[in-house]
mmCIF file with all atom_site columns, C-alpha atoms in Angstrom:
data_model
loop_
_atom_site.group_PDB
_atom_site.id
_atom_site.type_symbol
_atom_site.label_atom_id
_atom_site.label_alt_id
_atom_site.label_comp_id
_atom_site.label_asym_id
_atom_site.label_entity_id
_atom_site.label_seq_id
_atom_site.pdbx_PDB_ins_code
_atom_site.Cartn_x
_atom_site.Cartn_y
_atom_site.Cartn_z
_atom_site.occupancy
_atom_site.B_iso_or_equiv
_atom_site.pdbx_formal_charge
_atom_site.auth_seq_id
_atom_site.auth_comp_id
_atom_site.auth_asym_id
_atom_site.auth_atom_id
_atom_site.pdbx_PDB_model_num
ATOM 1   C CA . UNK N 1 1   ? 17.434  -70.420 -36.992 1.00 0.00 ? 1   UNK N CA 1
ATOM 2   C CA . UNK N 1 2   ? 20.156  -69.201 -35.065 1.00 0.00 ? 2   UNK N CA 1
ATOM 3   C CA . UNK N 1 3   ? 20.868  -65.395 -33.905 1.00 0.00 ? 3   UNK N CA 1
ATOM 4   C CA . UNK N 1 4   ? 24.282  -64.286 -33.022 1.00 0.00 ? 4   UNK N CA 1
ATOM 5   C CA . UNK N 1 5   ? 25.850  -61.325 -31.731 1.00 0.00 ? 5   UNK N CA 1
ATOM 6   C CA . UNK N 1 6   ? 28.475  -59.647 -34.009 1.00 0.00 ? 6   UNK N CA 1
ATOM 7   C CA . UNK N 1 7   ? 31.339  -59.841 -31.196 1.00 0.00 ? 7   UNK N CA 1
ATOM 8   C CA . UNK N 1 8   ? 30.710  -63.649 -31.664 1.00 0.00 ? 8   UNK N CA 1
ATOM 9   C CA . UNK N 1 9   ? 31.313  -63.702 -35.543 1.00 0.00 ? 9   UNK N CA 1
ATOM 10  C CA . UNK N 1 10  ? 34.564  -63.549 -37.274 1.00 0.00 ? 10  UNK N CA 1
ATOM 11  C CA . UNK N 1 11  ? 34.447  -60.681 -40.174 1.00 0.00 ? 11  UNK N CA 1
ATOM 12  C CA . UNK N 1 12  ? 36.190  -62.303 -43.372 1.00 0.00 ? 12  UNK N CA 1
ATOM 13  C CA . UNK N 1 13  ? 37.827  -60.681 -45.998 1.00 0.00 ? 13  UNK N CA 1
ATOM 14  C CA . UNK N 1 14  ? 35.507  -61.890 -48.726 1.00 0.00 ? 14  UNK N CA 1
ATOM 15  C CA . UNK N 1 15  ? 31.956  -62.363 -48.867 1.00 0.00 ? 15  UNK N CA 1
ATOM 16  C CA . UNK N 1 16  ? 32.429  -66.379 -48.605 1.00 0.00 ? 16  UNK N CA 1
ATOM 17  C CA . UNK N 1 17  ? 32.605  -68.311 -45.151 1.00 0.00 ? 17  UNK N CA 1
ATOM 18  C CA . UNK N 1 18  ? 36.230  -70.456 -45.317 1.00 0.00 ? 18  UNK N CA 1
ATOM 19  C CA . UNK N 1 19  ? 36.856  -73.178 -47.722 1.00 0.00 ? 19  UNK N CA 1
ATOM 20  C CA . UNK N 1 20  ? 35.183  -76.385 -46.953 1.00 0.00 ? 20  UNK N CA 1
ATOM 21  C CA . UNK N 1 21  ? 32.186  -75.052 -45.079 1.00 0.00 ? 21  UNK N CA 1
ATOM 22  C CA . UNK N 1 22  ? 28.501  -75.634 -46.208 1.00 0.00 ? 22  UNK N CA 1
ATOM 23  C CA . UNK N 1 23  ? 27.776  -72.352 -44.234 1.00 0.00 ? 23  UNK N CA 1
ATOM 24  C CA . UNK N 1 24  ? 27.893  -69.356 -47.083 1.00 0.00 ? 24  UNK N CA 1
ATOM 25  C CA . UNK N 1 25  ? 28.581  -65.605 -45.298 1.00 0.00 ? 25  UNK N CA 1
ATOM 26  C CA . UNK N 1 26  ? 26.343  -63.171 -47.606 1.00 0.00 ? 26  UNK N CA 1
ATOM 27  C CA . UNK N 1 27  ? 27.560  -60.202 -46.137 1.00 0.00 ? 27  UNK N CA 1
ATOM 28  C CA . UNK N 1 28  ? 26.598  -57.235 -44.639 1.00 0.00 ? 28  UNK N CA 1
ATOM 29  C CA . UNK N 1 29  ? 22.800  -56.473 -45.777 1.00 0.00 ? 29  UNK N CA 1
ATOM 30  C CA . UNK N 1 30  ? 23.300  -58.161 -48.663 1.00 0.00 ? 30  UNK N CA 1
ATOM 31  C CA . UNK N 1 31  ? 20.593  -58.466 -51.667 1.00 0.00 ? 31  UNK N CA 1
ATOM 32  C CA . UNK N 1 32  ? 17.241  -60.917 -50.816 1.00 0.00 ? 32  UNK N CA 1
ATOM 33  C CA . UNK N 1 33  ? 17.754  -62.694 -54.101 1.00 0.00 ? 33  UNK N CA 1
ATOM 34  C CA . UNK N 1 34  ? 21.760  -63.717 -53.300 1.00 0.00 ? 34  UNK N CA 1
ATOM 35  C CA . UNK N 1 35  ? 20.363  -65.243 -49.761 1.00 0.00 ? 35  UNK N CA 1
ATOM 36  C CA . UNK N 1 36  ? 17.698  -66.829 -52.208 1.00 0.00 ? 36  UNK N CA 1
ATOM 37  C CA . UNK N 1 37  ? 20.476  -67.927 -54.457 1.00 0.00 ? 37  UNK N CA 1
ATOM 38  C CA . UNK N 1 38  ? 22.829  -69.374 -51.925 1.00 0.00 ? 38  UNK N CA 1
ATOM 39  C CA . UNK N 1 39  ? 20.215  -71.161 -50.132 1.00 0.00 ? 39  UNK N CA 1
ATOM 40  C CA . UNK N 1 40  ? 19.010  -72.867 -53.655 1.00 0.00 ? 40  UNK N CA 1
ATOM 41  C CA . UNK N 1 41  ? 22.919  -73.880 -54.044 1.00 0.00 ? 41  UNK N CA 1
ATOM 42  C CA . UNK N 1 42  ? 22.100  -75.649 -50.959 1.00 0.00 ? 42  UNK N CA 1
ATOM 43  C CA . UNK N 1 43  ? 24.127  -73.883 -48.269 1.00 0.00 ? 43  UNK N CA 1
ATOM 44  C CA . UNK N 1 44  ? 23.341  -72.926 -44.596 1.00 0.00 ? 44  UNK N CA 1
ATOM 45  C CA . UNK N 1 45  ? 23.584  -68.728 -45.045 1.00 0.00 ? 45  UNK N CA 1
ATOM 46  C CA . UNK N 1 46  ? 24.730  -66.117 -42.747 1.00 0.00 ? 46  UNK N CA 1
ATOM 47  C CA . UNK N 1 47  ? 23.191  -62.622 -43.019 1.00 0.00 ? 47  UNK N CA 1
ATOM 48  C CA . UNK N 1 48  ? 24.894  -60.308 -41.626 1.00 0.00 ? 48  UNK N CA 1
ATOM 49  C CA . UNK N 1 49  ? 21.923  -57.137 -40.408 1.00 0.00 ? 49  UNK N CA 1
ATOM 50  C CA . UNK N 1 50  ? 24.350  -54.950 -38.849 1.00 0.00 ? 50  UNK N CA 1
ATOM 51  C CA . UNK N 1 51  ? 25.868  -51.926 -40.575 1.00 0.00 ? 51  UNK N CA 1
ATOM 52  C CA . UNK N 1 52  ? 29.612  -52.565 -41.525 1.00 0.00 ? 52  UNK N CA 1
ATOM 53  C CA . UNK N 1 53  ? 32.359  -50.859 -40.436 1.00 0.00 ? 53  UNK N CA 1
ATOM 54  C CA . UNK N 1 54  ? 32.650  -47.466 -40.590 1.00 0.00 ? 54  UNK N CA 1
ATOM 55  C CA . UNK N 1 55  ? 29.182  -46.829 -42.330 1.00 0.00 ? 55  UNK N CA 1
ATOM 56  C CA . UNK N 1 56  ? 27.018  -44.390 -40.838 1.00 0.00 ? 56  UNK N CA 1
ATOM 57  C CA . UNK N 1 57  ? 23.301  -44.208 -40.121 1.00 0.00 ? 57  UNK N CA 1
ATOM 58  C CA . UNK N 1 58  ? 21.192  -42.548 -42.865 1.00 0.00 ? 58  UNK N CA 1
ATOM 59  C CA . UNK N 1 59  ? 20.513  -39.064 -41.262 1.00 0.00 ? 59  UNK N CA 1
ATOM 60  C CA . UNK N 1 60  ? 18.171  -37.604 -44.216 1.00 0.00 ? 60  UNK N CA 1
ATOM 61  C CA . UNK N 1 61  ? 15.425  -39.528 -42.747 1.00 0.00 ? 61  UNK N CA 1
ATOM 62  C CA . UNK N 1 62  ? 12.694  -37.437 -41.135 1.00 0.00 ? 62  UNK N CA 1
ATOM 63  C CA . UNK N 1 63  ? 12.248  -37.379 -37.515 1.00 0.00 ? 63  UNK N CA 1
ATOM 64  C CA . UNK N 1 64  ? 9.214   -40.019 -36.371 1.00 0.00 ? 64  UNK N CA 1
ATOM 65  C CA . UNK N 1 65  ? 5.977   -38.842 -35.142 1.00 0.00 ? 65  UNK N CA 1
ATOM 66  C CA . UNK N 1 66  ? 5.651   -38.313 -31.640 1.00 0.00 ? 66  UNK N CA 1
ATOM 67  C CA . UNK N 1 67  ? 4.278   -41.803 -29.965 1.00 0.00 ? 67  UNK N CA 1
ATOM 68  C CA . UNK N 1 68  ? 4.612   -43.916 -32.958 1.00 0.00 ? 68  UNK N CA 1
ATOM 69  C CA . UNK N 1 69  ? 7.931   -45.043 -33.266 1.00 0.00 ? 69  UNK N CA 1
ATOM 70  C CA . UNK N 1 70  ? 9.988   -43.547 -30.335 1.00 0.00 ? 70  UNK N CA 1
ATOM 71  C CA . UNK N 1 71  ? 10.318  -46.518 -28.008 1.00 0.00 ? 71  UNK N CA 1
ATOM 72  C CA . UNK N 1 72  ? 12.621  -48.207 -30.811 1.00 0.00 ? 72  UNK N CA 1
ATOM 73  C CA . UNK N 1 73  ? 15.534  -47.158 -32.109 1.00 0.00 ? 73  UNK N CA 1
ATOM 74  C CA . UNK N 1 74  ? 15.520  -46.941 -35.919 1.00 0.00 ? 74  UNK N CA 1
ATOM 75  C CA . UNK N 1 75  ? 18.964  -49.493 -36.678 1.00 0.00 ? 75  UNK N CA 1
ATOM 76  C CA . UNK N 1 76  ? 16.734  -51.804 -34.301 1.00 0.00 ? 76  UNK N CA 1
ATOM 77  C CA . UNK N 1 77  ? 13.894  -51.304 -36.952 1.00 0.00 ? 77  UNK N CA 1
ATOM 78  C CA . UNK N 1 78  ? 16.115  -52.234 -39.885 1.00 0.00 ? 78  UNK N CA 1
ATOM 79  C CA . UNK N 1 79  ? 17.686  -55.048 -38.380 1.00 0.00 ? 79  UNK N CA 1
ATOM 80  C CA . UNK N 1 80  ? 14.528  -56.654 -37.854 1.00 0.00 ? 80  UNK N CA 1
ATOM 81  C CA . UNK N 1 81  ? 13.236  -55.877 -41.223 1.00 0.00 ? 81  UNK N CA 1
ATOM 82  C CA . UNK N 1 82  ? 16.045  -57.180 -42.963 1.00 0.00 ? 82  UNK N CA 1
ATOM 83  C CA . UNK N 1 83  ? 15.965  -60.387 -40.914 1.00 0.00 ? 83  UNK N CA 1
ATOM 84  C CA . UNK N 1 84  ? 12.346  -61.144 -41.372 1.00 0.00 ? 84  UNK N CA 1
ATOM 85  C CA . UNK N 1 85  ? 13.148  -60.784 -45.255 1.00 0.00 ? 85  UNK N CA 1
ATOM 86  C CA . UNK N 1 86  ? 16.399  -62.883 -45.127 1.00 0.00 ? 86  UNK N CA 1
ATOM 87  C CA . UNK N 1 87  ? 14.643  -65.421 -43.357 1.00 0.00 ? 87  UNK N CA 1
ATOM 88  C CA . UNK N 1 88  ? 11.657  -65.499 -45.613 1.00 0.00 ? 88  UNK N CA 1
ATOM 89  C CA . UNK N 1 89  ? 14.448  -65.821 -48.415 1.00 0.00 ? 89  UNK N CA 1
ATOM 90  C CA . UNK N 1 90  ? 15.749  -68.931 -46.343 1.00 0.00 ? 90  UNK N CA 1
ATOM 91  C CA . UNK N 1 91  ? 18.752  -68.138 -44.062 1.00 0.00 ? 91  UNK N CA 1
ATOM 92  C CA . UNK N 1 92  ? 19.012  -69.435 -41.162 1.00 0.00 ? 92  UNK N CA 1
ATOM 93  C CA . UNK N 1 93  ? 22.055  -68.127 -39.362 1.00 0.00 ? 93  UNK N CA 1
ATOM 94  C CA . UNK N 1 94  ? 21.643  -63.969 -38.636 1.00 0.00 ? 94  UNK N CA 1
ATOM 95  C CA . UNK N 1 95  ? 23.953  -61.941 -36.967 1.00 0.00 ? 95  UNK N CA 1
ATOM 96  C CA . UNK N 1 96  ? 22.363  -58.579 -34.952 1.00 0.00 ? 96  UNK N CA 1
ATOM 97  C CA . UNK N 1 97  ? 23.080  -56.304 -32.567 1.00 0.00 ? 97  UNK N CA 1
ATOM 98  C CA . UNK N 1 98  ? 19.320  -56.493 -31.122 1.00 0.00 ? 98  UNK N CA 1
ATOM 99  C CA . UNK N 1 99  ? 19.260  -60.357 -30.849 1.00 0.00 ? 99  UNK N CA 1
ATOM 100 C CA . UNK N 1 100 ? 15.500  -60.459 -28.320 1.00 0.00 ? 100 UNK N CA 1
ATOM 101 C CA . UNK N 1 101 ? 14.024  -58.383 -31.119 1.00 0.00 ? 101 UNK N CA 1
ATOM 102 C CA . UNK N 1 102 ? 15.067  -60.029 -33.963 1.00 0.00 ? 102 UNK N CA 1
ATOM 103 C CA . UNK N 1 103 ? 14.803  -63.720 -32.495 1.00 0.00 ? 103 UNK N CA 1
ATOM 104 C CA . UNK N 1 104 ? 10.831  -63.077 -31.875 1.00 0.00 ? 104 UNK N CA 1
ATOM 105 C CA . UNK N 1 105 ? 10.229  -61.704 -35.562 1.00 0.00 ? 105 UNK N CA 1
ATOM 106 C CA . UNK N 1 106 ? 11.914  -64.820 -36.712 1.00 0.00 ? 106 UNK N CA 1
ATOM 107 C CA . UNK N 1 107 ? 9.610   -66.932 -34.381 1.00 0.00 ? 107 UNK N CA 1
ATOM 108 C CA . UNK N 1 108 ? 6.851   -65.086 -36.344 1.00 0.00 ? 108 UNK N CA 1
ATOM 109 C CA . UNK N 1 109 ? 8.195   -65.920 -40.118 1.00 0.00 ? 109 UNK N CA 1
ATOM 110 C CA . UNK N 1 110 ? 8.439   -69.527 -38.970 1.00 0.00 ? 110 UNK N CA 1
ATOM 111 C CA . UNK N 1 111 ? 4.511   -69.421 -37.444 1.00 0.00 ? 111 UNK N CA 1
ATOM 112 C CA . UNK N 1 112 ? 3.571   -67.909 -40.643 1.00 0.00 ? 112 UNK N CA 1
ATOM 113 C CA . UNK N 1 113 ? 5.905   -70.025 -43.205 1.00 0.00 ? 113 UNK N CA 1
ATOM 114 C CA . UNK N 1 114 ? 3.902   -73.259 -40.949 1.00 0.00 ? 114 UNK N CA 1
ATOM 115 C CA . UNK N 1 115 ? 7.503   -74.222 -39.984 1.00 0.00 ? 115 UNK N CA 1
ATOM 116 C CA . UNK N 1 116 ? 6.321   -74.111 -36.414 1.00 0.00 ? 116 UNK N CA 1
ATOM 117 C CA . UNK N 1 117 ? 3.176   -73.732 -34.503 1.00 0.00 ? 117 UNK N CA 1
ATOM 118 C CA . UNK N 1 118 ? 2.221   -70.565 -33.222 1.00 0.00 ? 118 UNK N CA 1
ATOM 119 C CA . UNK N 1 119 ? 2.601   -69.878 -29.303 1.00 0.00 ? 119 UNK N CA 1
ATOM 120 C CA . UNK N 1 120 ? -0.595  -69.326 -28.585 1.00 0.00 ? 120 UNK N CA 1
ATOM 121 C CA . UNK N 1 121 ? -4.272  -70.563 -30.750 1.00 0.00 ? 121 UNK N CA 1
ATOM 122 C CA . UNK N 1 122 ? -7.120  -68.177 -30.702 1.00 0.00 ? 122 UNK N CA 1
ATOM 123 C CA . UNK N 1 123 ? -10.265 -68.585 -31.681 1.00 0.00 ? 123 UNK N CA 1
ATOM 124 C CA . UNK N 1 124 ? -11.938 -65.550 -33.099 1.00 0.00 ? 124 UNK N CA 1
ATOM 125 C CA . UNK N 1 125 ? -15.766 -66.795 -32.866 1.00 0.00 ? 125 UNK N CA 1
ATOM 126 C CA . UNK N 1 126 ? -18.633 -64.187 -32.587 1.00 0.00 ? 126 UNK N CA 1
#
């Protein structure tokens, strides 16, 4: 899996990387079941977690309680989310503006999908 900052990505004009590529752009934030769908086709997909252009934050959201969720921002939150679900969904090329965050919750799909081990064993004997 591969995370990439969006100054490194070229925005297209479509939702389709160019012609010839096996690598399929799904957009910005786009539906779990079309990342299902173009990984089926058999296609490397790009998921795009960032908001696009010009779209703003929701702000109708109520403020988080004090000491739970302070110390991260809520986009970082989202971005995360989405890319644990795209990557559950099978892409494997993610584009974020919070690429240490999102990079170790993708570590953790792969532990948990038994695509790699885990960092660290534990036993949890009495």
């Amino acid at each position: 899996m591969r995370v990439l900052n969006p100054d490194s990505v070229p925005e297209y004009s479509s939702t389709a990387a160019p012609e010839g590529s096996w690598t399929a752009d799904a957009g910005h934030r786009p539906p779990a079941a079309r990342v299902s769908d173009l990984v089926t086709e058999g296609h490397t997909v790009l998921v795009r977690c960032t908001r696009p252009a010009g779209q703003e934050p929701r702000t109708d959201l109520p403020p988080a309680p004090p000491g739970i969720a302070g110390a991260v921002p809520v986009e970082a939150a989202e971005e995360v989310a989405l890319a644990t679900v795209y990557a559950w969904a099978g892409a494997s090329v993610f584009v974020t503006a919070h690429p240490e965050r999102v990079r170790r919750a993708l570590d953790m799909v792969a532990s948990v999908r038994g695509e790699r081990p885990p960092a660290a064993v534990r036993r949890g004997l009495a």
